[in-house]
Amino acid sequence: MALQVAWFLLIGVVLTVYVVLDGFDLGVGIWYPFARRDEERRALLASVGPVWDGNEVWLLTGGGALFAAFPPVYAAVFSGLYLPLMLLLFALIARAVSFEFRGKEDAAGWRKAWDAAFALGSILPAFLFGVVAGNLLRGLPLDARGDYAGGFLDLLHPFALVAGGLGFALFAQQGATWAWMKTEGELTDQARGWAFLSWGAAALLFVAATIWVLAGLPHLRENFLALPVLWGLPVAALVLLALTGWAVLTDHSGRAFLFSSLTIVSLMATFGASVFPHFVRASNDPRLSLTAYNSSSSALTLEVMLVIAGLGVPLVAGYTIWAYRKFRGKVRVGHY
C-alpha cells in the first residue's frame, strides 16, 4: 500500500512541475497573437525557446510513470479521453515544429502560417488540460473492464468546460507574468496588461469552480472531511491567487510569476487531495473505479521503478535548474 501511495504522489509531483513550467510557455503562446510587431513576437518566442522542450520532458516522465506503475489507469484514460488527448498531442507537435521552422524563411506568409500553428498549438492544450482535469474530478462512466463507456460529447459537460476555462486562464496568467518578467520595452507593459486580464478571468473561474464543487460534487469533499487539515490547500490557492493580483497591481513581475506558480502548485495539490486514491472515479458505479490500490503493477515492479525514478528524476531536475540558470535574465530576439 505504501508503494502505491508513493507512486501516486510521485506522479502528482512530476505533473505539477510540468504544469508550472510548460504552463508559462503555453501561456506565452496564448498571448502571442496579440503582439503588435514581428520583433515582439520574436521576443516572446525567444523568452521560451531555450527551455520549452525541456519543460515537456516532465510530461513524458509523468506519462511513462503512469504507464509503468498503473497500466489499467493509463489504458482507461487514453482510451476514454482519446479524442481530446489526440487533439492535445497534435497541437503540441504543431507547436514544436513552429519553433524550428518559423525562422527558416523571411516570407510573410510563411511566418504567419507558423505563427498560427504556434498560437493554436498553445491555446488548445491549455484548454484541453483543464477539460481532462474536470472530467477526472467529476468522474467517467466505466464498464466492467474499466473502459470508458461514454461518447466524446459526454466529456464536454458544463463543469468540464468551466475547468477548461480555469486551466486556460491559469496558463494565460502564467505566460503573461513570464513574458512580463523576461521582456523589455513596450512589450513588458503590454504583458503586464495581459497578466491583469488573465488574473481577473482566473479569479472569476476559480470562484465558479469552487462553488460548483461544493454544491454539486460532494464526493470531492470526502478526504477533506476525514482530514480537515487538507482544507489548507484550497485556502492557500485562494490566498496565492489574491497575492498574484496584488503583485500585478503593484508592478512586481517576479513576485507575480512566483505567486502564479505557487497558485498552480496549490491547485494541483488540491486536485490530488480531492481525488485520492482514485485515478478514474466511475460515475455510474463507484465499485468500478480505478484507484491506486486496485490498478497498480506488482510490488516488485513498483520497487524497481521507484529506484529508477530516484536516480532519473533528480537528473532531470538538475538539468532543468541548470538550464534556467543559464538562460536567466531578459531575452534577446535571437533567430526566431
CSV table of C-alpha atoms in Angstrom, one decimal:
chain,number,residue,atom,x,y,z
A,1,MET,CA,0.0,0.0,0.0
A,2,ALA,CA,2.9,2.4,0.8
A,3,LEU,CA,4.3,1.8,-2.7
A,4,GLN,CA,1.0,2.7,-4.4
A,5,VAL,CA,0.8,5.9,-2.3
A,6,ALA,CA,4.4,6.8,-3.1
A,7,TRP,CA,3.8,6.4,-6.8
A,8,PHE,CA,0.5,8.4,-6.7
A,9,LEU,CA,2.5,11.2,-5.0
A,10,LEU,CA,5.4,11.0,-7.4
A,11,ILE,CA,3.2,11.2,-10.5
A,12,GLY,CA,1.4,14.1,-8.9
A,13,VAL,CA,4.7,15.9,-8.3
A,14,VAL,CA,6.0,15.3,-11.8
A,15,LEU,CA,2.8,16.5,-13.4
A,16,THR,CA,2.8,19.6,-11.1
A,17,VAL,CA,6.3,20.5,-12.2
A,18,TYR,CA,5.1,20.1,-15.8
A,19,VAL,CA,2.1,22.3,-15.4
A,20,VAL,CA,4.1,25.1,-13.7
A,21,LEU,CA,6.9,25.0,-16.3
A,22,ASP,CA,5.1,24.3,-19.5
A,23,GLY,CA,2.3,26.5,-18.2
A,24,PHE,CA,4.3,29.6,-18.9
A,25,ASP,CA,5.4,28.7,-22.4
A,26,LEU,CA,1.9,27.6,-23.4
A,27,GLY,CA,0.7,30.9,-21.8
A,28,VAL,CA,3.1,32.9,-23.9
A,29,GLY,CA,1.6,31.2,-26.9
A,30,ILE,CA,-1.9,32.2,-25.8
A,31,TRP,CA,-0.9,35.9,-25.9
A,32,TYR,CA,1.4,35.6,-28.9
A,33,PRO,CA,-1.2,36.7,-31.5
A,34,PHE,CA,-1.6,40.0,-29.5
A,35,ALA,CA,2.0,41.1,-30.0
A,36,ARG,CA,1.9,44.1,-32.2
A,37,ARG,CA,5.1,43.7,-34.2
A,38,ASP,CA,7.3,40.9,-35.6
A,39,GLU,CA,10.1,42.0,-33.2
A,40,GLU,CA,7.8,41.5,-30.2
A,41,ARG,CA,6.7,38.1,-31.5
A,42,ARG,CA,10.3,37.1,-31.9
A,43,ALA,CA,11.0,38.3,-28.3
A,44,LEU,CA,8.1,36.1,-27.0
A,45,LEU,CA,9.5,33.1,-28.8
A,46,ALA,CA,13.0,33.8,-27.5
A,47,SER,CA,11.7,34.0,-23.9
A,48,VAL,CA,10.7,30.3,-24.0
A,49,GLY,CA,12.9,29.0,-26.9
A,50,PRO,CA,15.8,27.7,-24.7
A,51,VAL,CA,13.6,25.8,-22.2
A,52,TRP,CA,10.3,24.8,-23.8
A,53,ASP,CA,11.4,21.3,-24.9
A,54,GLY,CA,13.0,20.6,-21.5
A,55,ASN,CA,9.7,21.5,-19.9
A,56,GLU,CA,7.9,18.8,-21.9
A,57,VAL,CA,10.2,16.2,-20.6
A,58,TRP,CA,8.2,16.3,-17.4
A,59,LEU,CA,5.0,15.4,-19.3
A,60,LEU,CA,6.7,12.4,-20.9
A,61,THR,CA,8.1,11.4,-17.5
A,62,GLY,CA,4.6,11.6,-15.9
A,63,GLY,CA,3.0,9.6,-18.8
A,64,GLY,CA,5.7,7.0,-18.6
A,65,ALA,CA,5.4,6.7,-14.9
A,66,LEU,CA,1.6,6.2,-15.2
A,67,PHE,CA,2.1,3.5,-17.8
A,68,ALA,CA,4.6,1.6,-15.7
A,69,ALA,CA,3.0,1.9,-12.3
A,70,PHE,CA,-0.7,1.9,-13.1
A,71,PRO,CA,-1.3,0.3,-16.5
A,72,PRO,CA,-5.1,0.0,-16.3
A,73,VAL,CA,-5.4,3.7,-15.5
A,74,TYR,CA,-3.2,4.6,-18.4
A,75,ALA,CA,-5.4,2.4,-20.7
A,76,ALA,CA,-8.6,3.8,-19.4
A,77,VAL,CA,-7.5,7.5,-19.6
A,78,PHE,CA,-6.0,7.2,-23.0
A,79,SER,CA,-9.0,5.3,-24.5
A,80,GLY,CA,-11.7,7.2,-22.8
A,81,LEU,CA,-10.2,10.6,-23.4
A,82,TYR,CA,-8.7,9.5,-26.8
A,83,LEU,CA,-10.0,12.4,-28.9
A,84,PRO,CA,-9.1,15.3,-26.6
A,85,LEU,CA,-5.8,13.8,-25.9
A,86,MET,CA,-5.0,13.2,-29.6
A,87,LEU,CA,-6.0,16.8,-30.3
A,88,LEU,CA,-3.7,17.9,-27.5
A,89,LEU,CA,-0.9,15.8,-28.9
A,90,PHE,CA,-1.2,17.1,-32.4
A,91,ALA,CA,-1.4,20.6,-31.1
A,92,LEU,CA,1.8,20.1,-29.1
A,93,ILE,CA,3.5,18.7,-32.2
A,94,ALA,CA,2.4,21.6,-34.4
A,95,ARG,CA,3.7,24.0,-31.7
A,96,ALA,CA,7.1,22.3,-31.5
A,97,VAL,CA,7.5,22.3,-35.3
A,98,SER,CA,6.7,26.0,-35.4
A,99,PHE,CA,9.6,26.8,-33.2
A,100,GLU,CA,12.0,25.3,-35.6
A,101,PHE,CA,10.5,26.4,-39.0
A,102,ARG,CA,9.3,29.9,-38.4
A,103,GLY,CA,12.8,31.5,-38.8
A,104,LYS,CA,13.7,29.4,-41.9
A,105,GLU,CA,12.2,31.8,-44.4
A,106,ASP,CA,11.6,35.6,-44.3
A,107,ALA,CA,8.4,35.4,-46.4
A,108,ALA,CA,5.4,37.0,-44.6
A,109,GLY,CA,3.0,34.2,-45.5
A,110,TRP,CA,5.5,31.5,-44.2
A,111,ARG,CA,5.9,33.3,-40.9
A,112,LYS,CA,2.1,33.9,-40.5
A,113,ALA,CA,1.4,30.2,-41.0
A,114,TRP,CA,3.8,29.1,-38.3
A,115,ASP,CA,2.6,31.9,-36.1
A,116,ALA,CA,-0.9,30.5,-36.3
A,117,ALA,CA,0.5,27.0,-35.6
A,118,PHE,CA,2.3,28.2,-32.5
A,119,ALA,CA,-0.8,30.1,-31.2
A,120,LEU,CA,-3.2,27.2,-31.8
A,121,GLY,CA,-0.7,24.7,-30.5
A,122,SER,CA,-0.7,26.7,-27.3
A,123,ILE,CA,-4.4,27.6,-26.9
A,124,LEU,CA,-5.8,24.1,-27.5
A,125,PRO,CA,-3.6,22.3,-24.9
A,126,ALA,CA,-4.2,25.0,-22.3
A,127,PHE,CA,-8.0,24.4,-22.6
A,128,LEU,CA,-7.9,20.7,-23.0
A,129,PHE,CA,-5.7,20.0,-20.0
A,130,GLY,CA,-8.5,21.7,-17.9
A,131,VAL,CA,-11.2,19.7,-19.7
A,132,VAL,CA,-9.4,16.4,-18.8
A,133,ALA,CA,-8.9,17.5,-15.2
A,134,GLY,CA,-12.6,18.4,-15.0
A,135,ASN,CA,-13.7,15.0,-16.2
A,136,LEU,CA,-11.4,13.3,-13.7
A,137,LEU,CA,-12.8,15.3,-10.9
A,138,ARG,CA,-16.4,14.7,-11.9
A,139,GLY,CA,-15.9,11.0,-12.8
A,140,LEU,CA,-16.3,9.0,-16.0
A,141,PRO,CA,-18.8,6.2,-16.8
A,142,LEU,CA,-16.8,2.9,-16.9
A,143,ASP,CA,-17.8,-0.6,-17.9
A,144,ALA,CA,-16.8,-3.8,-16.1
A,145,ARG,CA,-13.4,-3.9,-17.9
A,146,GLY,CA,-12.5,-0.4,-16.8
A,147,ASP,CA,-13.1,1.1,-20.3
A,148,TYR,CA,-14.8,4.4,-20.9
A,149,ALA,CA,-18.5,3.8,-21.6
A,150,GLY,CA,-19.5,7.3,-22.9
A,151,GLY,CA,-19.0,9.4,-26.0
A,152,PHE,CA,-16.9,12.4,-26.9
A,153,LEU,CA,-19.7,14.9,-26.3
A,154,ASP,CA,-20.3,13.5,-22.8
A,155,LEU,CA,-16.8,14.8,-22.0
A,156,LEU,CA,-17.9,18.4,-22.7
A,157,HIS,CA,-20.3,18.8,-19.8
A,158,PRO,CA,-20.6,22.2,-18.2
A,159,PHE,CA,-18.2,21.5,-15.3
A,160,ALA,CA,-15.5,20.3,-17.7
A,161,LEU,CA,-15.9,23.5,-19.7
A,162,VAL,CA,-15.6,25.6,-16.6
A,163,ALA,CA,-12.5,23.6,-15.6
A,164,GLY,CA,-11.1,24.0,-19.1
A,165,GLY,CA,-11.7,27.8,-18.9
A,166,LEU,CA,-9.9,27.9,-15.5
A,167,GLY,CA,-7.0,25.9,-16.8
A,168,PHE,CA,-6.8,28.2,-19.8
A,169,ALA,CA,-6.9,31.3,-17.6
A,170,LEU,CA,-4.2,30.0,-15.3
A,171,PHE,CA,-1.9,29.1,-18.2
A,172,ALA,CA,-2.5,32.6,-19.7
A,173,GLN,CA,-1.7,34.2,-16.4
A,174,GLN,CA,1.5,32.1,-16.1
A,175,GLY,CA,2.6,33.0,-19.6
A,176,ALA,CA,1.8,36.7,-19.1
A,177,THR,CA,3.8,37.0,-15.9
A,178,TRP,CA,6.7,35.2,-17.5
A,179,ALA,CA,6.7,37.5,-20.6
A,180,TRP,CA,6.4,40.5,-18.3
A,181,MET,CA,9.4,39.3,-16.3
A,182,LYS,CA,11.5,38.3,-19.3
A,183,THR,CA,11.0,41.1,-21.9
A,184,GLU,CA,11.8,44.8,-22.2
A,185,GLY,CA,10.2,48.0,-23.5
A,186,GLU,CA,6.6,48.3,-24.7
A,187,LEU,CA,6.2,44.6,-24.7
A,188,THR,CA,6.8,44.5,-20.9
A,189,ASP,CA,3.9,47.0,-20.3
A,190,GLN,CA,1.7,45.0,-22.7
A,191,ALA,CA,2.5,41.8,-20.8
A,192,ARG,CA,1.5,43.4,-17.5
A,193,GLY,CA,-1.9,44.2,-19.0
A,194,TRP,CA,-2.2,40.6,-20.1
A,195,ALA,CA,-1.4,39.4,-16.6
A,196,PHE,CA,-4.1,41.6,-15.1
A,197,LEU,CA,-6.7,40.3,-17.6
A,198,SER,CA,-5.9,36.7,-17.2
A,199,TRP,CA,-5.7,37.1,-13.4
A,200,GLY,CA,-9.2,38.5,-13.4
A,201,ALA,CA,-10.5,35.6,-15.5
A,202,ALA,CA,-8.8,33.1,-13.3
A,203,ALA,CA,-10.2,34.6,-10.2
A,204,LEU,CA,-13.8,34.5,-11.5
A,205,LEU,CA,-13.5,30.9,-12.8
A,206,PHE,CA,-11.8,29.8,-9.6
A,207,VAL,CA,-14.8,31.1,-7.6
A,208,ALA,CA,-17.3,29.4,-10.1
A,209,ALA,CA,-15.5,26.1,-10.0
A,210,THR,CA,-15.3,26.2,-6.2
A,211,ILE,CA,-19.0,26.8,-5.8
A,212,TRP,CA,-19.7,24.0,-8.3
A,213,VAL,CA,-17.6,21.6,-6.4
A,214,LEU,CA,-19.0,22.4,-3.0
A,215,ALA,CA,-22.6,22.4,-4.3
A,216,GLY,CA,-22.6,19.6,-6.9
A,217,LEU,CA,-19.7,17.2,-6.4
A,218,PRO,CA,-19.9,16.0,-2.8
A,219,HIS,CA,-17.5,13.1,-3.3
A,220,LEU,CA,-14.7,15.6,-3.7
A,221,ARG,CA,-15.1,16.7,-0.1
A,222,GLU,CA,-14.7,13.2,1.4
A,223,ASN,CA,-11.0,13.4,2.1
A,224,PHE,CA,-11.3,17.0,3.4
A,225,LEU,CA,-14.0,16.0,5.9
A,226,ALA,CA,-11.9,13.0,7.0
A,227,LEU,CA,-8.7,15.1,7.3
A,228,PRO,CA,-9.7,18.7,7.9
A,229,VAL,CA,-6.0,20.0,7.6
A,230,LEU,CA,-6.4,19.4,3.8
A,231,TRP,CA,-8.7,22.5,3.7
A,232,GLY,CA,-5.5,24.5,3.9
A,233,LEU,CA,-4.7,23.6,0.3
A,234,PRO,CA,-7.7,25.3,-1.4
A,235,VAL,CA,-7.4,28.2,1.1
A,236,ALA,CA,-3.7,28.5,0.1
A,237,ALA,CA,-4.7,28.6,-3.6
A,238,LEU,CA,-7.1,31.4,-2.9
A,239,VAL,CA,-4.6,33.4,-1.0
A,240,LEU,CA,-1.9,32.9,-3.6
A,241,LEU,CA,-4.2,33.9,-6.4
A,242,ALA,CA,-5.0,37.1,-4.5
A,243,LEU,CA,-1.3,37.7,-4.0
A,244,THR,CA,-0.8,37.3,-7.7
A,245,GLY,CA,-3.3,40.1,-8.4
A,246,TRP,CA,-1.6,42.2,-5.7
A,247,ALA,CA,1.8,41.7,-7.4
A,248,VAL,CA,0.4,42.7,-10.8
A,249,LEU,CA,-1.3,45.8,-9.4
A,250,THR,CA,1.9,46.9,-7.5
A,251,ASP,CA,4.1,46.3,-10.6
A,252,HIS,CA,6.3,43.4,-9.3
A,253,SER,CA,6.8,41.0,-12.2
A,254,GLY,CA,9.0,38.5,-10.4
A,255,ARG,CA,6.6,38.2,-7.4
A,256,ALA,CA,3.6,37.9,-9.8
A,257,PHE,CA,5.3,34.9,-11.6
A,258,LEU,CA,6.2,33.3,-8.2
A,259,PHE,CA,2.7,33.7,-6.8
A,260,SER,CA,1.2,32.5,-10.1
A,261,SER,CA,3.4,29.4,-10.0
A,262,LEU,CA,2.6,28.7,-6.3
A,263,THR,CA,-1.1,29.1,-7.1
A,264,ILE,CA,-0.8,26.3,-9.7
A,265,VAL,CA,1.1,24.1,-7.2
A,266,SER,CA,-1.6,24.5,-4.5
A,267,LEU,CA,-4.4,23.8,-7.0
A,268,MET,CA,-2.6,20.7,-8.2
A,269,ALA,CA,-2.2,19.6,-4.6
A,270,THR,CA,-5.9,20.3,-4.0
A,271,PHE,CA,-6.8,18.2,-7.1
A,272,GLY,CA,-4.7,15.3,-5.7
A,273,ALA,CA,-6.2,15.6,-2.3
A,274,SER,CA,-9.7,15.6,-3.8
A,275,VAL,CA,-9.4,12.5,-5.9
A,276,PHE,CA,-7.1,10.3,-3.9
A,277,PRO,CA,-7.0,7.3,-4.0
A,278,HIS,CA,-8.9,7.4,-7.3
A,279,PHE,CA,-7.3,8.0,-10.7
A,280,VAL,CA,-10.5,7.5,-12.5
A,281,ARG,CA,-13.8,7.6,-10.5
A,282,ALA,CA,-16.6,5.6,-12.1
A,283,SER,CA,-19.5,8.0,-12.1
A,284,ASN,CA,-22.0,5.1,-12.9
A,285,ASP,CA,-20.8,2.7,-10.2
A,286,PRO,CA,-18.1,3.5,-7.6
A,287,ARG,CA,-17.1,-0.2,-7.4
A,288,LEU,CA,-15.8,0.1,-11.0
A,289,SER,CA,-13.4,3.0,-10.1
A,290,LEU,CA,-9.7,2.7,-10.9
A,291,THR,CA,-7.7,3.5,-7.8
A,292,ALA,CA,-4.0,3.5,-6.7
A,293,TYR,CA,-4.8,0.3,-4.9
A,294,ASN,CA,-6.6,-1.8,-7.4
A,295,SER,CA,-4.8,-0.7,-10.6
A,296,SER,CA,-1.1,-0.8,-9.7
A,297,SER,CA,1.6,-3.0,-11.1
A,298,SER,CA,3.2,-5.7,-8.9
A,299,ALA,CA,5.1,-4.7,-5.8
A,300,LEU,CA,8.4,-5.8,-7.5
A,301,THR,CA,7.7,-3.6,-10.5
A,302,LEU,CA,6.9,-0.6,-8.3
A,303,GLU,CA,10.0,-1.1,-6.2
A,304,VAL,CA,12.3,-1.4,-9.2
A,305,MET,CA,10.7,1.6,-10.9
A,306,LEU,CA,11.0,3.6,-7.7
A,307,VAL,CA,14.8,3.0,-7.7
A,308,ILE,CA,15.0,4.1,-11.3
A,309,ALA,CA,12.9,7.2,-10.6
A,310,GLY,CA,15.1,8.0,-7.6
A,311,LEU,CA,18.0,8.1,-10.0
A,312,GLY,CA,16.4,9.7,-13.0
A,313,VAL,CA,14.1,12.4,-11.6
A,314,PRO,CA,17.0,14.2,-9.8
A,315,LEU,CA,19.0,14.2,-13.0
A,316,VAL,CA,16.1,15.8,-14.9
A,317,ALA,CA,15.6,18.3,-12.1
A,318,GLY,CA,19.3,19.1,-12.1
A,319,TYR,CA,19.3,19.7,-15.8
A,320,THR,CA,16.2,21.9,-15.6
A,321,ILE,CA,17.7,24.0,-12.8
A,322,TRP,CA,20.9,24.4,-14.8
A,323,ALA,CA,19.1,25.4,-18.0
A,324,TYR,CA,17.1,28.1,-16.2
A,325,ARG,CA,20.2,29.5,-14.5
A,326,LYS,CA,22.0,29.5,-17.9
A,327,PHE,CA,19.2,31.5,-19.6
A,328,ARG,CA,18.1,33.7,-16.8
A,329,GLY,CA,17.7,37.5,-17.3
A,330,LYS,CA,16.0,39.4,-20.1
A,331,VAL,CA,15.7,37.8,-23.5
A,332,ARG,CA,17.3,38.7,-26.8
A,333,VAL,CA,15.4,38.3,-30.0
A,334,GLY,CA,17.6,35.5,-31.5
A,335,HIS,CA,16.9,33.6,-34.7
A,336,TYR,CA,13.2,33.3,-34.4
